Each structure stands twice: as structure tokens, then as C-alpha cells.
PDB file of C-alpha atoms in Angstrom:
ATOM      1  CA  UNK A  29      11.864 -26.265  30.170  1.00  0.00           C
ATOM      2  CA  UNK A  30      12.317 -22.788  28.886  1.00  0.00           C
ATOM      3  CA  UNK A  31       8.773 -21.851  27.390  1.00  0.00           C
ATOM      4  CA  UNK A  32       9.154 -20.293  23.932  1.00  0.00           C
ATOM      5  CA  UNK A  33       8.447 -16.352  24.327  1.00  0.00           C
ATOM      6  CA  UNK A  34       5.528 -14.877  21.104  1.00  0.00           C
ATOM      7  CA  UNK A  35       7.319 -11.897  19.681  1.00  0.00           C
ATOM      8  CA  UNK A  36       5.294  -9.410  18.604  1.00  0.00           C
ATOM      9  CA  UNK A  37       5.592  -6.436  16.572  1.00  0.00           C
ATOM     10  CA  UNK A  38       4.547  -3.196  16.881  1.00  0.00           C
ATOM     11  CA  UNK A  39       2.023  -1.203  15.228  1.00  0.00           C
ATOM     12  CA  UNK A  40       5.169   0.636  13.012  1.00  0.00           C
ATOM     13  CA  UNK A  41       7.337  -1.955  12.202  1.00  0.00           C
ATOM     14  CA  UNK A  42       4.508  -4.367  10.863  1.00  0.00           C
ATOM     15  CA  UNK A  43       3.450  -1.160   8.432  1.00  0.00           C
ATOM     16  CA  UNK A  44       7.092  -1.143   7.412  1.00  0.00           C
ATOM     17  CA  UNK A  45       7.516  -4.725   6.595  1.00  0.00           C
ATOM     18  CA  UNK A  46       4.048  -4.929   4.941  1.00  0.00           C
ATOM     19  CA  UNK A  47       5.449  -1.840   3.078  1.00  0.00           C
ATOM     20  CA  UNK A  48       8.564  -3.614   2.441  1.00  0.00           C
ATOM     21  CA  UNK A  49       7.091  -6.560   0.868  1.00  0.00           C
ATOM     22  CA  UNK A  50       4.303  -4.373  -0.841  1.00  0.00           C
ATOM     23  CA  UNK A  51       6.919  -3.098  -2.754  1.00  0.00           C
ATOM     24  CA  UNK A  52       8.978  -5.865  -3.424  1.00  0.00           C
ATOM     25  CA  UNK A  53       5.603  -7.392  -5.146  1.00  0.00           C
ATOM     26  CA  UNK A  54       5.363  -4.937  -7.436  1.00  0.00           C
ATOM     27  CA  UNK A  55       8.848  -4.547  -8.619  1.00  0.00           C
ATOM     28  CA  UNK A  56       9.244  -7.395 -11.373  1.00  0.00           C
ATOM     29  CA  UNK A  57      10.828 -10.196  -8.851  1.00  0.00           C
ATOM     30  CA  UNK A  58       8.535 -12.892  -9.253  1.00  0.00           C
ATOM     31  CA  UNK A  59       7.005 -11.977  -6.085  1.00  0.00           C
ATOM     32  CA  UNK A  60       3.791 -10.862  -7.639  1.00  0.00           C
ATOM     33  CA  UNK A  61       1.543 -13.783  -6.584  1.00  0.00           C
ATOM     34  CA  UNK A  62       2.333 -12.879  -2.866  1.00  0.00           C
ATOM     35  CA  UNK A  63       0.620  -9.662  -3.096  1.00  0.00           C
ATOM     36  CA  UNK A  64      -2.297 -10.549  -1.000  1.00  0.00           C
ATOM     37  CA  UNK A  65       0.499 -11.637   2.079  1.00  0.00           C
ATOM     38  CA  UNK A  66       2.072  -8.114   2.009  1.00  0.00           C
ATOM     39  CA  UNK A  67      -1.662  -6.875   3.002  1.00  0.00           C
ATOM     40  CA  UNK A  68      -1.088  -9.005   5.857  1.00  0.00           C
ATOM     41  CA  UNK A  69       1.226  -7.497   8.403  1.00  0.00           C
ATOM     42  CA  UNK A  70      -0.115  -3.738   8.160  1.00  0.00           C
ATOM     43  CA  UNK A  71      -3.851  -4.885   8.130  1.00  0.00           C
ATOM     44  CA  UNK A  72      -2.788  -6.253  11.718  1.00  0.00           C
ATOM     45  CA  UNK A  73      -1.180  -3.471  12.378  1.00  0.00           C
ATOM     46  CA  UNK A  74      -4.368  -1.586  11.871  1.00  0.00           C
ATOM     47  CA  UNK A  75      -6.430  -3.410  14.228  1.00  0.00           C
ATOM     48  CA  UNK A  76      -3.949  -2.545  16.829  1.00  0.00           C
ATOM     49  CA  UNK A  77      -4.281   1.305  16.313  1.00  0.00           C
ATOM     50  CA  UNK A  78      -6.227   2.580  19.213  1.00  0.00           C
ATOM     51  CA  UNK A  79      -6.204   6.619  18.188  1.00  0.00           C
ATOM     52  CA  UNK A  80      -6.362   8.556  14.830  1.00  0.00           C
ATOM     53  CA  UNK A  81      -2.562  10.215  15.054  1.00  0.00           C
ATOM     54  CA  UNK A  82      -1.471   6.581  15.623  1.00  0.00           C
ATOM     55  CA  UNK A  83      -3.435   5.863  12.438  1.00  0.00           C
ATOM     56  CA  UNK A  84      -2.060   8.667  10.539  1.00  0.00           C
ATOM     57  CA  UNK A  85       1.617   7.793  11.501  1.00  0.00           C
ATOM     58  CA  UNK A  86       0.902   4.062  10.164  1.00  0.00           C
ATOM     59  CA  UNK A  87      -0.087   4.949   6.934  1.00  0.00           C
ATOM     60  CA  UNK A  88       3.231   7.336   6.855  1.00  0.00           C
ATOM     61  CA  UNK A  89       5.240   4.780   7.472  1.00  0.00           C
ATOM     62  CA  UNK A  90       3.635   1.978   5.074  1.00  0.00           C
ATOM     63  CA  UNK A  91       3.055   4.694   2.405  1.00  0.00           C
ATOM     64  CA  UNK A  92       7.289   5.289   2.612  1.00  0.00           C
ATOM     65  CA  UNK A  93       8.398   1.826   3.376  1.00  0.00           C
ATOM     66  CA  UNK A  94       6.357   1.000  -0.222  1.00  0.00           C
ATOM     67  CA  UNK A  95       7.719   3.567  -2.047  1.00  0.00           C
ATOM     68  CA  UNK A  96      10.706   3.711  -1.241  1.00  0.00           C
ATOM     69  CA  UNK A  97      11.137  -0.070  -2.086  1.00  0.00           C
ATOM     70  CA  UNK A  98       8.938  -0.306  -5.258  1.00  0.00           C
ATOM     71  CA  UNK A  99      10.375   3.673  -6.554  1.00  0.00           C
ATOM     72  CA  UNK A 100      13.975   2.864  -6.224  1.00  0.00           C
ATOM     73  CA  UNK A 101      14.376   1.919 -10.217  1.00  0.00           C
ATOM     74  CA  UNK A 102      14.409   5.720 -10.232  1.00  0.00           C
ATOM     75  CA  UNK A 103      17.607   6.229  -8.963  1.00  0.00           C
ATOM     76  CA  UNK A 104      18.767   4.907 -12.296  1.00  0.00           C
ATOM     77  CA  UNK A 105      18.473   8.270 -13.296  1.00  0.00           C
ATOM     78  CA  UNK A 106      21.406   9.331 -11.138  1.00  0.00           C
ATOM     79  CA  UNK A 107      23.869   8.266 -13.894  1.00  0.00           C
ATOM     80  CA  UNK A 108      22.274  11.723 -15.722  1.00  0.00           C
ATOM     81  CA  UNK A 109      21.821  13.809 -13.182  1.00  0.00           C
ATOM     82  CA  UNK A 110      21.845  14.440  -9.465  1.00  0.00           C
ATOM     83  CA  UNK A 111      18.489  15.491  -9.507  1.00  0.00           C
ATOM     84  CA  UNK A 112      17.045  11.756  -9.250  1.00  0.00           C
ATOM     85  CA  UNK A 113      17.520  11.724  -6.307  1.00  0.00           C
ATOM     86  CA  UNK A 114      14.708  14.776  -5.171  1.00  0.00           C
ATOM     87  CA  UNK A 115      12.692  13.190  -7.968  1.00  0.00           C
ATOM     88  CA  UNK A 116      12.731   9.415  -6.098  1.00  0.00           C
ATOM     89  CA  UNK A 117      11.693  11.799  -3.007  1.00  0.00           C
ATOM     90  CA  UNK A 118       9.170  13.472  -4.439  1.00  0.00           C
ATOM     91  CA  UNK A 119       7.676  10.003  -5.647  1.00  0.00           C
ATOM     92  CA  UNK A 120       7.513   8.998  -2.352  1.00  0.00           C
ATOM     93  CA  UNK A 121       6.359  12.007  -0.753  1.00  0.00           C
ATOM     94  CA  UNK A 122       3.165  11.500  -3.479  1.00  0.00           C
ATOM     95  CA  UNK A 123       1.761   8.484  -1.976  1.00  0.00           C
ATOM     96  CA  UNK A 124       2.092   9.896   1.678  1.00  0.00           C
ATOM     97  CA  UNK A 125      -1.620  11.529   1.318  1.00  0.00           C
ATOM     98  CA  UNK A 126      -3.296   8.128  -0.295  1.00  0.00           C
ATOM     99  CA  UNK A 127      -1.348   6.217   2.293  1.00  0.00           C
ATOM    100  CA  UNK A 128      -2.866   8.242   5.168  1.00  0.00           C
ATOM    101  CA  UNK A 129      -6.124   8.324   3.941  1.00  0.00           C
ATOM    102  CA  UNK A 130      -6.236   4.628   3.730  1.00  0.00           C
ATOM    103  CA  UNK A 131      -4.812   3.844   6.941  1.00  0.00           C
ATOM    104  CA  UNK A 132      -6.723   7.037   8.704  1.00  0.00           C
ATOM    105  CA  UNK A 133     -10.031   6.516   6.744  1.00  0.00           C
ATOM    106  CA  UNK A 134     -10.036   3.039   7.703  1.00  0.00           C
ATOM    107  CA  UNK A 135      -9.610   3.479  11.431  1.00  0.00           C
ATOM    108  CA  UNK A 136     -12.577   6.606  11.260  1.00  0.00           C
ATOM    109  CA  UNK A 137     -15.060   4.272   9.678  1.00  0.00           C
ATOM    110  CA  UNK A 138     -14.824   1.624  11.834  1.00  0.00           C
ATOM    111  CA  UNK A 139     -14.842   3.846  14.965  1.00  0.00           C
ATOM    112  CA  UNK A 140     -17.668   5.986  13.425  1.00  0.00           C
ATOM    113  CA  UNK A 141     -19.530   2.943  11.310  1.00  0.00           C
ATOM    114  CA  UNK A 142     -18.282  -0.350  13.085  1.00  0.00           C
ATOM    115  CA  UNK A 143     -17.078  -0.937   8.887  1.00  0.00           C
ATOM    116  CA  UNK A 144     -14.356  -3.490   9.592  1.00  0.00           C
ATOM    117  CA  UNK A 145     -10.723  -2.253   9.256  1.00  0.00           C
ATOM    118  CA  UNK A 146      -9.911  -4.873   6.662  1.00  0.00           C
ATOM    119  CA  UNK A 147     -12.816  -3.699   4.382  1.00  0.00           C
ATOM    120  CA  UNK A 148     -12.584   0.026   4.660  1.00  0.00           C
ATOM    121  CA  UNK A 149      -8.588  -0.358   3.689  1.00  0.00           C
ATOM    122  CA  UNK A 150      -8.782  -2.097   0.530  1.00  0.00           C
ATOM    123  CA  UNK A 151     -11.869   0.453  -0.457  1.00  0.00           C
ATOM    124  CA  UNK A 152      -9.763   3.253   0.313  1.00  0.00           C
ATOM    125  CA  UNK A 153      -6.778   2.032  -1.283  1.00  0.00           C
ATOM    126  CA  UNK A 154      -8.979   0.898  -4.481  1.00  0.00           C
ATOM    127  CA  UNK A 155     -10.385   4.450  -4.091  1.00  0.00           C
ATOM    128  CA  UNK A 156      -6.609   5.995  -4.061  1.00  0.00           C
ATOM    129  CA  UNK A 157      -5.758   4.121  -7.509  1.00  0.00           C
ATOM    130  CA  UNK A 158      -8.874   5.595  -9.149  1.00  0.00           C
ATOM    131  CA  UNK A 159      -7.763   8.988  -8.218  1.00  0.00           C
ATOM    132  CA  UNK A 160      -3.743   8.400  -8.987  1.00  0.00           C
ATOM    133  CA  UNK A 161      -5.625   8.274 -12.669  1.00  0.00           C
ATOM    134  CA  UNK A 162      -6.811  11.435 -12.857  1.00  0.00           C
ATOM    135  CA  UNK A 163      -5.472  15.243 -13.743  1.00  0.00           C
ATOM    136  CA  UNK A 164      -1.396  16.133 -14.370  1.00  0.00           C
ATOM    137  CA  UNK A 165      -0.189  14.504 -11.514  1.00  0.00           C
ATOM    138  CA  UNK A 166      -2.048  10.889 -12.677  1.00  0.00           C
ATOM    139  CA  UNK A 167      -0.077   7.688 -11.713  1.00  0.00           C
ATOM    140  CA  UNK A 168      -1.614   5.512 -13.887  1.00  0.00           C
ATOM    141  CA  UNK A 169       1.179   2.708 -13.486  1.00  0.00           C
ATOM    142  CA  UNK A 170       0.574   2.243  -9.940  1.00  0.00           C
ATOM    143  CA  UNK A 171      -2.332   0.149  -9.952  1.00  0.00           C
ATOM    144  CA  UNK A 172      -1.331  -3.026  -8.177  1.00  0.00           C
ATOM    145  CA  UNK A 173      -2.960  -4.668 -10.809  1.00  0.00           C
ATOM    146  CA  UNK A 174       0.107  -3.499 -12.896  1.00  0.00           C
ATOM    147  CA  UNK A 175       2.262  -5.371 -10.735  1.00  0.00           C
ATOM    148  CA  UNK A 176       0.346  -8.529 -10.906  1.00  0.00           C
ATOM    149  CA  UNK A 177       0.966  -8.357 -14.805  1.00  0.00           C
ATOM    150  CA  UNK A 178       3.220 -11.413 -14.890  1.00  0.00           C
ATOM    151  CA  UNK A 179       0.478 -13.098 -12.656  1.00  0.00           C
ATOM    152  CA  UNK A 180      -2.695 -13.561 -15.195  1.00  0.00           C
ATOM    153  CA  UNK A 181      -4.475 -16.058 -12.554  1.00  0.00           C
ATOM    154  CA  UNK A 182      -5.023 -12.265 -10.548  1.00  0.00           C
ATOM    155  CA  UNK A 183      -5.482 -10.603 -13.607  1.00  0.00           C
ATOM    156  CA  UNK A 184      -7.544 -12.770 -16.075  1.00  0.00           C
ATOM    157  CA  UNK A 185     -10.964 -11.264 -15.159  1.00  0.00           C
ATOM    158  CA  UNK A 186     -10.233  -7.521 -15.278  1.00  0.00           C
ATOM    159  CA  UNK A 187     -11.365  -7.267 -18.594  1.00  0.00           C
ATOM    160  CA  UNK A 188     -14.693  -7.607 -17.159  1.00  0.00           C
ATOM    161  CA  UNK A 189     -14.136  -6.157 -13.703  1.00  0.00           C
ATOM    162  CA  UNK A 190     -11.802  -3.475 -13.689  1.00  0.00           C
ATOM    163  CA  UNK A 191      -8.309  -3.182 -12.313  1.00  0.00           C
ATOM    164  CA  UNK A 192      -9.638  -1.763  -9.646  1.00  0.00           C
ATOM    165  CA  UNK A 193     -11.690  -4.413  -8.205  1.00  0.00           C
ATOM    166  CA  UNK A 194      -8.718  -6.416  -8.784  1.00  0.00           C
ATOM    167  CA  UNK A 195      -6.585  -4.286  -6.136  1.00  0.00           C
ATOM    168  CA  UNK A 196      -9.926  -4.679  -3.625  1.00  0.00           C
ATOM    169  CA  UNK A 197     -10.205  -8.810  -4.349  1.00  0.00           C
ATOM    170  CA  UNK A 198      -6.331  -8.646  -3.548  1.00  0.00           C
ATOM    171  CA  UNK A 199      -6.640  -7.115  -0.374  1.00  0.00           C
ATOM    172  CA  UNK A 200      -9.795  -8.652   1.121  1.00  0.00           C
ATOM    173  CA  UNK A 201      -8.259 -12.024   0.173  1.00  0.00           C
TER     174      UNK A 201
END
């Protein structure tokens, strides 16, 4: 009998397709309550990343798979003006620095602390949403709480918590 072969994905592509589903969560498609499964694939990902380029490139990729997916309602603005188009790129190119910092930070405390990958992620990502709050350049809409809006089992105890520990209970879940 022919024995079934595992496929298995590499460190990239399971960034993209976490990235890919990321995004499709937070667009309104009903996909909200899946949130915690797009975590999933670039979380293992992660704990195959054996140096801190390799780290850096994986939060690259996830941080543009996501935002290109979730962004793309900005190409709407095409139908005024060319220029949407270097906006949508711009948005992505914004999360590129939280993206890398989640994915790099995560890898450099667990190498330096023994802080499991998992747990220094969804800090550093909970961390990134505070900071897409502040100054000009805020982002206050990104908070994956926002997506989970249509979702009030994830949501119902923010009042008391914060949005932000909503994002963290997300991704350690």
C-alpha cells in the first residue's frame, strides 16, 4: 500500500496563510469567530525559525499577507483617484515594523529568556495595538478586537478588560 506522505509547510508560506486568514477575519465576512485559528499557522511557523533574519523575514511576510488582505477595501478609492493605490501600499508598508517586532521580539525572548514563542507573540502584538493608538500616525481601528465586533462572545468583557487583553486572550487561545 502506498503510505500517505505529511506535507509540510514552510516557515514562509504558513506566515502567509496565517496572514491570509488574519485578514480575512477582520474584514466583515463572518469569519470573525475564527480569529484565534489564523494565530495558528504562523505561531508554528515561529517555532520553526532557527535564526533572527529568518524571524525578521516571517514577520514581513505575515505583516503583508494581512494587510494586504484586510487593507484592500482601500482600493475603493481608485474610482477617485489613482493615488489609492500608493495609499493601500503605504498601509501595508505601516504594519511591516509591528509585524517584525512581533515575530523578531518573540524569537529574541525566547532565545534570550526561554519566554515561550506563543506568549511573547501575542504580548508583542497586544503591545503593537497600544502603540497603533498613539501620535498622527494612530491606527486606532486596527485593534483585532474591532474585527471581532460582530462576535460579542470575544468581546463582551472588554468593558472591564480592555481591547487589548482581548487581542492577547485571542492569541494565547
Amino acid at each position: 500500500g502506498g503510505a500517505m506522505k505529511r506535507i509540510r509547510l514552510a516557515p514562509l508560506q504558513l506566515a502567509a496563510i496565517s496572514g491570509i486568514l488574519g485578514g480575512l477575519c477582520w474584514l466583515p465576512t463572518g469569519l470573525a469567530p475564527l480569529f484565534p485559528l489564523s494565530f495558528i499557522p504562523v505561531l508554528l511557523a515561529l517555532r520553526q525559525v532557527t535564526t533572527p533574519k529568518k524571524a525578521i523575514l516571517l514577520g514581513l511576510v505575515y505583516g503583508a499577507t494581512r494587510y494586504a488582505v484586510s487593507s484592500h477595501f482601500l482600493l475603493a478609492l481608485l474610482e477617485y483617484s489613482p493615488l489609492a493605490i500608493t495609499f493601500y501600499l503605504l498601509a501595508i508598508c505601516y504594519i511591516l515594523p509591528f509585524a517584525v517586532l512581533e515575530s523578531w521580539g518573540a524569537f529574541t525572548l525566547h532565545r534570550r529568556f526561554g519566554l515561550p514563542r506563543s506568549i511573547g507573540f501575542a504580548a508583542l502584538f497586544m503591545l503593537g495595538e497600544k502603540l497603533r493608538t498613539f501620535g498622527d500616525l494612530s491606527f486606532p481601528a486596527d485593534l483585532l478586537s474591532n474585527g471581532l465586533g460582530a462576535t460579542p462572545l470575544w468581546t463582551g468583557w472588554t468593558a472591564f478588560a480592555g481591547p487589548f487583553a482581548a487581542t492577547f486572550w485571542v492569541i494565547v487561545v
